[in-house]
PDB file of C-alpha atoms and ligand atoms in Angstrom:
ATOM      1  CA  UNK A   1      20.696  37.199  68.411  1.00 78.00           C
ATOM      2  CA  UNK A   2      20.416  33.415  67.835  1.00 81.00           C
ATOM      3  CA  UNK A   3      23.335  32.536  69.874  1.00 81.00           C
ATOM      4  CA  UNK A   4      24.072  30.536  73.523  1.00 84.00           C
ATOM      5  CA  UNK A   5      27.453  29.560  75.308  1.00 79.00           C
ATOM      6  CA  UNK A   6      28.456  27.390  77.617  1.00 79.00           C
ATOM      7  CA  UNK A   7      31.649  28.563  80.116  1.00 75.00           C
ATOM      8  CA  UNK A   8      34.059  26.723  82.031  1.00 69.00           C
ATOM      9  CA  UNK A   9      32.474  26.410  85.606  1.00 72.00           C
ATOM     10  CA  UNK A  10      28.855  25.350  84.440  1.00 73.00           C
ATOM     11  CA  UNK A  11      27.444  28.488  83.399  1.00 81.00           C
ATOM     12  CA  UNK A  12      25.217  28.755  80.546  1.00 84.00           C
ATOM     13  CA  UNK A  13      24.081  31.720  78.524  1.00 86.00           C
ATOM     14  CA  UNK A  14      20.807  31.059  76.301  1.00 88.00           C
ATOM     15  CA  UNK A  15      20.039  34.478  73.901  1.00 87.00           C
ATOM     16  CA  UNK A  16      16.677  35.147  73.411  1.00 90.00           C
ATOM     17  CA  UNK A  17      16.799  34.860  69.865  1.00 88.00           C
ATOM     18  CA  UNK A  18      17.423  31.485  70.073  1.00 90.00           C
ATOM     19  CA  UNK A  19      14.088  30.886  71.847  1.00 90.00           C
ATOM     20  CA  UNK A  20      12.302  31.921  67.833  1.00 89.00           C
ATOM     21  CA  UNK A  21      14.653  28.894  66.647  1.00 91.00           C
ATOM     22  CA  UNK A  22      14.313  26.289  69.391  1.00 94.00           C
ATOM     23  CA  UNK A  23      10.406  26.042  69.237  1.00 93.00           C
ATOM     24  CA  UNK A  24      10.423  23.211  71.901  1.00 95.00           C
ATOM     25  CA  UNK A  25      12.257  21.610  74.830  1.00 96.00           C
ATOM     26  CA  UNK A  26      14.390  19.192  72.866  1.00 97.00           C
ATOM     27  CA  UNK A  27      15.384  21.737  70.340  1.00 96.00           C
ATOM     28  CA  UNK A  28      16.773  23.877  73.239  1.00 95.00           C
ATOM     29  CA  UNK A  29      18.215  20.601  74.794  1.00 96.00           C
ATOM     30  CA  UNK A  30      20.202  19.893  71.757  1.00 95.00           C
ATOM     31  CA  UNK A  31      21.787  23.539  72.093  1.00 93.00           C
ATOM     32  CA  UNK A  32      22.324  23.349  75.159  1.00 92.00           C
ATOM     33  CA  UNK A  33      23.803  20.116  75.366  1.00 93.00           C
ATOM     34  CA  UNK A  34      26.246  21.056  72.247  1.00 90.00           C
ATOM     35  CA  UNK A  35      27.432  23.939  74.166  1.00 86.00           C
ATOM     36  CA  UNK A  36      28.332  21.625  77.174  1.00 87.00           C
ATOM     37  CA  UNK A  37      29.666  19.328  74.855  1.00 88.00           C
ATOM     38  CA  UNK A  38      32.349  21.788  73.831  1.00 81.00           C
ATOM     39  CA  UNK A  39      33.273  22.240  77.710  1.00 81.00           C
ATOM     40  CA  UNK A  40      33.371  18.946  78.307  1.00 84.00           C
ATOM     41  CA  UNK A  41      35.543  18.008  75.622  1.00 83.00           C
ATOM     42  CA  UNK A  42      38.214  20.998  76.520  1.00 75.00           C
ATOM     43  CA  UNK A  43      38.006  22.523  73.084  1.00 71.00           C
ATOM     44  CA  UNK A  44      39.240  25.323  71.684  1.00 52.00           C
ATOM     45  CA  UNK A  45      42.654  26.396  69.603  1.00 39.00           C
ATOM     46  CA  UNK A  46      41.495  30.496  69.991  1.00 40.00           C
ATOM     47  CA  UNK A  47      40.625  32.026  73.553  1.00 43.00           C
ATOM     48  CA  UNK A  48      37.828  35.008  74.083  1.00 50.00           C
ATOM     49  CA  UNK A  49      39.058  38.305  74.488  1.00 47.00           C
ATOM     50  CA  UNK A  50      38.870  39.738  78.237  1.00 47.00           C
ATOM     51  CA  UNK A  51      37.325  42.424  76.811  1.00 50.00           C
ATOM     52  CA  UNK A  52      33.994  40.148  74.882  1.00 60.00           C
ATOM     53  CA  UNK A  53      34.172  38.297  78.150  1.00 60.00           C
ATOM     54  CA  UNK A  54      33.285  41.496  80.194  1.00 56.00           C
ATOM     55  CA  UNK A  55      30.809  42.359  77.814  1.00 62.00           C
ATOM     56  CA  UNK A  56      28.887  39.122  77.929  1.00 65.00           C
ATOM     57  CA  UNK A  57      29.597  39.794  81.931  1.00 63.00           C
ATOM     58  CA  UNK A  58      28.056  43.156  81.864  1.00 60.00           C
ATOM     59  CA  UNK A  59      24.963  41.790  79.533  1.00 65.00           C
ATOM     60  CA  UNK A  60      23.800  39.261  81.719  1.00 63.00           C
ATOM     61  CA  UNK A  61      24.347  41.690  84.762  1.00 59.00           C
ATOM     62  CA  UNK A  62      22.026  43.898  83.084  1.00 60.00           C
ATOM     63  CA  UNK A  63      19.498  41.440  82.474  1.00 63.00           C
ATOM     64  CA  UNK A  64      19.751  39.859  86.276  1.00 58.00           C
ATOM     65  CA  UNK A  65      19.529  43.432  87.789  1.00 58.00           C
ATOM     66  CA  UNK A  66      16.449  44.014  85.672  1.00 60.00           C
ATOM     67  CA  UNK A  67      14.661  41.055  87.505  1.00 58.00           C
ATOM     68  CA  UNK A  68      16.014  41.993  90.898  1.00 50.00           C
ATOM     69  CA  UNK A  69      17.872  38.973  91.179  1.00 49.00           C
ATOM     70  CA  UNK A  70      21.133  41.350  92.489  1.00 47.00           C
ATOM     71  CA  UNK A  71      22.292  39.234  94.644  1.00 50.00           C
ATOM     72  CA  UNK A  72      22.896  36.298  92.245  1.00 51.00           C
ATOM     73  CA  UNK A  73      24.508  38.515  89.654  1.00 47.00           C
ATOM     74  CA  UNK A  74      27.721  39.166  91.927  1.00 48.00           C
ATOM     75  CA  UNK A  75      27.828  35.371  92.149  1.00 52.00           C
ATOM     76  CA  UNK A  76      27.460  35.066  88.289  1.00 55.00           C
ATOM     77  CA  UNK A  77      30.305  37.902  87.747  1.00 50.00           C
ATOM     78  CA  UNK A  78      32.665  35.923  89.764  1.00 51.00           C
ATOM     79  CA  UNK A  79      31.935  32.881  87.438  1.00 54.00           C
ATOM     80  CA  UNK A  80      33.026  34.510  84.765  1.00 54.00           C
ATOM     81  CA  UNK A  81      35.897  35.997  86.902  1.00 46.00           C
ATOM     82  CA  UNK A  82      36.967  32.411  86.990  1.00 40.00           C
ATOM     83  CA  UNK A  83      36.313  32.160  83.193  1.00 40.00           C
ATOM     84  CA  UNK A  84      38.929  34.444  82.490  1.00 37.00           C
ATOM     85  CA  UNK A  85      41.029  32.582  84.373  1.00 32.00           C
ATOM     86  CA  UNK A  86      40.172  29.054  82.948  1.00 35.00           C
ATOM     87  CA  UNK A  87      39.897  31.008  79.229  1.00 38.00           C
ATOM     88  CA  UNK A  88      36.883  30.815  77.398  1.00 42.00           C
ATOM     89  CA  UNK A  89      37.515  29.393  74.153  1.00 40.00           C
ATOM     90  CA  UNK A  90      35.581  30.607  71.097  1.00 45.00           C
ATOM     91  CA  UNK A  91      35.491  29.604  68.027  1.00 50.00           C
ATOM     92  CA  UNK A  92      35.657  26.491  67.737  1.00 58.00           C
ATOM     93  CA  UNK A  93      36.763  24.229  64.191  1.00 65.00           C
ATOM     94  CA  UNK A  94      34.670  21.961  62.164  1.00 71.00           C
ATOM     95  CA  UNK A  95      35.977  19.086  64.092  1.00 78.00           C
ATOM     96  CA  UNK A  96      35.219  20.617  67.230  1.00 80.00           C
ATOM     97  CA  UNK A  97      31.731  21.442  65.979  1.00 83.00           C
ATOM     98  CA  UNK A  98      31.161  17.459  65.142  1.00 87.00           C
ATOM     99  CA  UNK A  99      32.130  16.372  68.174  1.00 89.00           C
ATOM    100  CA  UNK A 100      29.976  18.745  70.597  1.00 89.00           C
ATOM    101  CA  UNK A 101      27.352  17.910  68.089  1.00 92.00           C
ATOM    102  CA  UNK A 102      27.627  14.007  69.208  1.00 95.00           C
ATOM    103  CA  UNK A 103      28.554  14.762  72.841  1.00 95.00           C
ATOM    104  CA  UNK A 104      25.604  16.989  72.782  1.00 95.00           C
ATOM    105  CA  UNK A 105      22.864  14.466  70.958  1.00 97.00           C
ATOM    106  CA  UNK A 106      24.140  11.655  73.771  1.00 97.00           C
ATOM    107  CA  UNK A 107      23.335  14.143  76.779  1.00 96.00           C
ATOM    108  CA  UNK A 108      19.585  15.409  75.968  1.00 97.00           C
ATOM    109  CA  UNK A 109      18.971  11.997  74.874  1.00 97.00           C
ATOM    110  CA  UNK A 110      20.497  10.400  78.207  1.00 97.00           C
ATOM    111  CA  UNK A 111      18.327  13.281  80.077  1.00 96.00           C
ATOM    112  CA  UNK A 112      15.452  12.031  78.286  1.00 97.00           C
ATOM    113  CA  UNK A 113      14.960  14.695  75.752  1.00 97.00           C
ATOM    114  CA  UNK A 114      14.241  13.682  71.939  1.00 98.00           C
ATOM    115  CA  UNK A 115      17.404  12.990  70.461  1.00 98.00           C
ATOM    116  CA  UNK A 116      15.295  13.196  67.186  1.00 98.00           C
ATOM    117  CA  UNK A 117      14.655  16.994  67.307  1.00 97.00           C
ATOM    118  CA  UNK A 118      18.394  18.130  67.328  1.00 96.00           C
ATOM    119  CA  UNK A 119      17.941  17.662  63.527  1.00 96.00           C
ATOM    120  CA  UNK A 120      14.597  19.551  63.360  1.00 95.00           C
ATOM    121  CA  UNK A 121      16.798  22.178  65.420  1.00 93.00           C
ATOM    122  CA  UNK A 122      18.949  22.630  62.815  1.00 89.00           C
ATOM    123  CA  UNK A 123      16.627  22.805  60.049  1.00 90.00           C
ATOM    124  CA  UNK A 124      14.980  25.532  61.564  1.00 90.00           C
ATOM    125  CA  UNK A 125      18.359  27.353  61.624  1.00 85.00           C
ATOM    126  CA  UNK A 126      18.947  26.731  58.258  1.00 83.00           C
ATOM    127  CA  UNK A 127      15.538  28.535  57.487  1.00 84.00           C
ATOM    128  CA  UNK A 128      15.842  31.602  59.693  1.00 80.00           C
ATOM    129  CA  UNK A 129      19.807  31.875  57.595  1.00 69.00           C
ATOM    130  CA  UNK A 130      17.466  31.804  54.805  1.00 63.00           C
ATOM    131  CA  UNK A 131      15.639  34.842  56.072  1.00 55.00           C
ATOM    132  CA  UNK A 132      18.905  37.315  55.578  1.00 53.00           C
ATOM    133  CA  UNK A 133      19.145  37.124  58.916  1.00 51.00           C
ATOM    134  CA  UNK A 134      22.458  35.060  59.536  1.00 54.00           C
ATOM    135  CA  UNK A 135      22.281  33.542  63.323  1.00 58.00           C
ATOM    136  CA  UNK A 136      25.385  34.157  64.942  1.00 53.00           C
ATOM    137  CA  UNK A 137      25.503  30.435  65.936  1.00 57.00           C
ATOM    138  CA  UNK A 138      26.126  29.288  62.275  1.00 58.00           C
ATOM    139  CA  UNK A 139      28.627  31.911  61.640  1.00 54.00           C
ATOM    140  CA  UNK A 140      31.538  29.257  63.112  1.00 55.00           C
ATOM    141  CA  UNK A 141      29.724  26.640  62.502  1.00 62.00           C
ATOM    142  CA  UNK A 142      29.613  23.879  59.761  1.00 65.00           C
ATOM    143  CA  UNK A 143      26.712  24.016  57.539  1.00 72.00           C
ATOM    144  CA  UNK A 144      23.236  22.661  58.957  1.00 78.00           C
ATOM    145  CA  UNK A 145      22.894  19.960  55.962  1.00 83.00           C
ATOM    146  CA  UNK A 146      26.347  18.505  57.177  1.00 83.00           C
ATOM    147  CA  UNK A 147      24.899  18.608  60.858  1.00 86.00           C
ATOM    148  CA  UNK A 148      21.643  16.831  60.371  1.00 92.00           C
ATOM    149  CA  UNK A 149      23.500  13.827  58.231  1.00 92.00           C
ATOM    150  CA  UNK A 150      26.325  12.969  60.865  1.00 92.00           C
ATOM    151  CA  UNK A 151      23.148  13.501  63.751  1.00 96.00           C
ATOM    152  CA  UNK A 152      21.511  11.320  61.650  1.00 97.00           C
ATOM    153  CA  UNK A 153      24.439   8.724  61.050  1.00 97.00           C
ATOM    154  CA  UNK A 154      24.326   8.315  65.519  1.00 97.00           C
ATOM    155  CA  UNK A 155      20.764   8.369  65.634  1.00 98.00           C
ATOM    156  CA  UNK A 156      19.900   4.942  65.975  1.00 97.00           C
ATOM    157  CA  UNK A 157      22.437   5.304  69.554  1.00 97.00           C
ATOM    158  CA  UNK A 158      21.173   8.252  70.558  1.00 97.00           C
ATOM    159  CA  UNK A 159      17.664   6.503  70.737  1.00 98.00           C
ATOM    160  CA  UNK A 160      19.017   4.028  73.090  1.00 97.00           C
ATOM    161  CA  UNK A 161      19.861   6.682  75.194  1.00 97.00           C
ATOM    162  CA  UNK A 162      16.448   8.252  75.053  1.00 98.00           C
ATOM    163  CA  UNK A 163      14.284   5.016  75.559  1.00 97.00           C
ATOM    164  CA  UNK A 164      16.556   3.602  78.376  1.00 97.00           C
ATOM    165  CA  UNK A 165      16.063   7.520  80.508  1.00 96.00           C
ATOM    166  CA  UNK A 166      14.192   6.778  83.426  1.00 95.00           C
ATOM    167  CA  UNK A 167      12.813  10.398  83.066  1.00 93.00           C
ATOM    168  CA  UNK A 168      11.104  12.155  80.043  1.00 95.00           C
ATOM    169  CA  UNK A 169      11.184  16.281  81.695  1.00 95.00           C
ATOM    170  CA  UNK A 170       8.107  18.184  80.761  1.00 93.00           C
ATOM    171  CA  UNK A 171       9.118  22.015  80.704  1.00 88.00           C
ATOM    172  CA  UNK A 172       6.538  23.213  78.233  1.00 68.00           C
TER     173      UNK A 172
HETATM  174 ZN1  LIG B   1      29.674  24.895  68.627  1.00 72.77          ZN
END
């Protein structure tokens, strides 16, 4: 699915399916950084079932034992161990949404990633919706038209951001 979450602790779940969306480092920056956005800003009214929790648990355990890495995945399990603790808090309002959005666009441009592309990000999301193929990241999520105008509105900031980062990563 076209989906990725961020949990209390620092870990950070990317779905594959988001990889057809985010066709370049800045596109998966400005995911990325929402998601972190919504941790740092404590949000979140409605908490993740223990149950989804264990799930997501058990997915990426599957997918770590598949590339050996077995010793890591006890490590990751006891993040989310601490996740149900902290609560993971899913999903978020409209407001919420917003404000990850601009708490997102200031980190990948701060980290010297294209503040620009957040709004190409979200047009391709809007397209693959298109496709009768709903991404699970829009289902919560305010409409991709009201994204790219208030992305657009802190644009002009973000760039400051961007052009003052003493790095520009290259992960392609
Ligand atoms: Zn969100």
């Amino acid at each position: 699915q076209v989906n990725a979450f961020a949990l209390p602790g620092g870990k950070i779940g990317v779905y594959t399916g988001l990889m057809e969306v985010a066709t370049n480092q800045d596109q998966l920056a400005a995911v990325i950084g929402h998601e972190v956005g919504h941790v740092i800003a404590e949000h979140g009214n409605e908490r993740m079932s223990s149950s989804a929790l264990i799930n997501i648990g058990m997915e990426v355990t599957n997918q770590l034992l598949q590339t050996n890495q077995i010793a890591t995945s006890h490590l990751i399990m006891a993040g989310l161990g601490l996740g149900v603790q902290v609560g993971v808090q899913l999903p978020f309002g409209r407001t919420h949404e917003t404000e990850a959005d601009l708490i997102g666009l200031e980190l990948m441009a701060r980290g010297g990633f294209d503040p620009r592309e957040s709004m190409t990000l979200w047009e391709n999301m809007a397209k693959v919706s298109g496709d009768n193929r709903q991404p699970e990241l829009l289902s919560t999520h305010p409409l991709p038209a009201t994204r790219i105008s208030n992305l657009s509105n802190n644009m002009d900031n973000a760039m400051l951001f961007y052009n003052a980062a003493t790095t520009k990563p290259n992960c392609s």
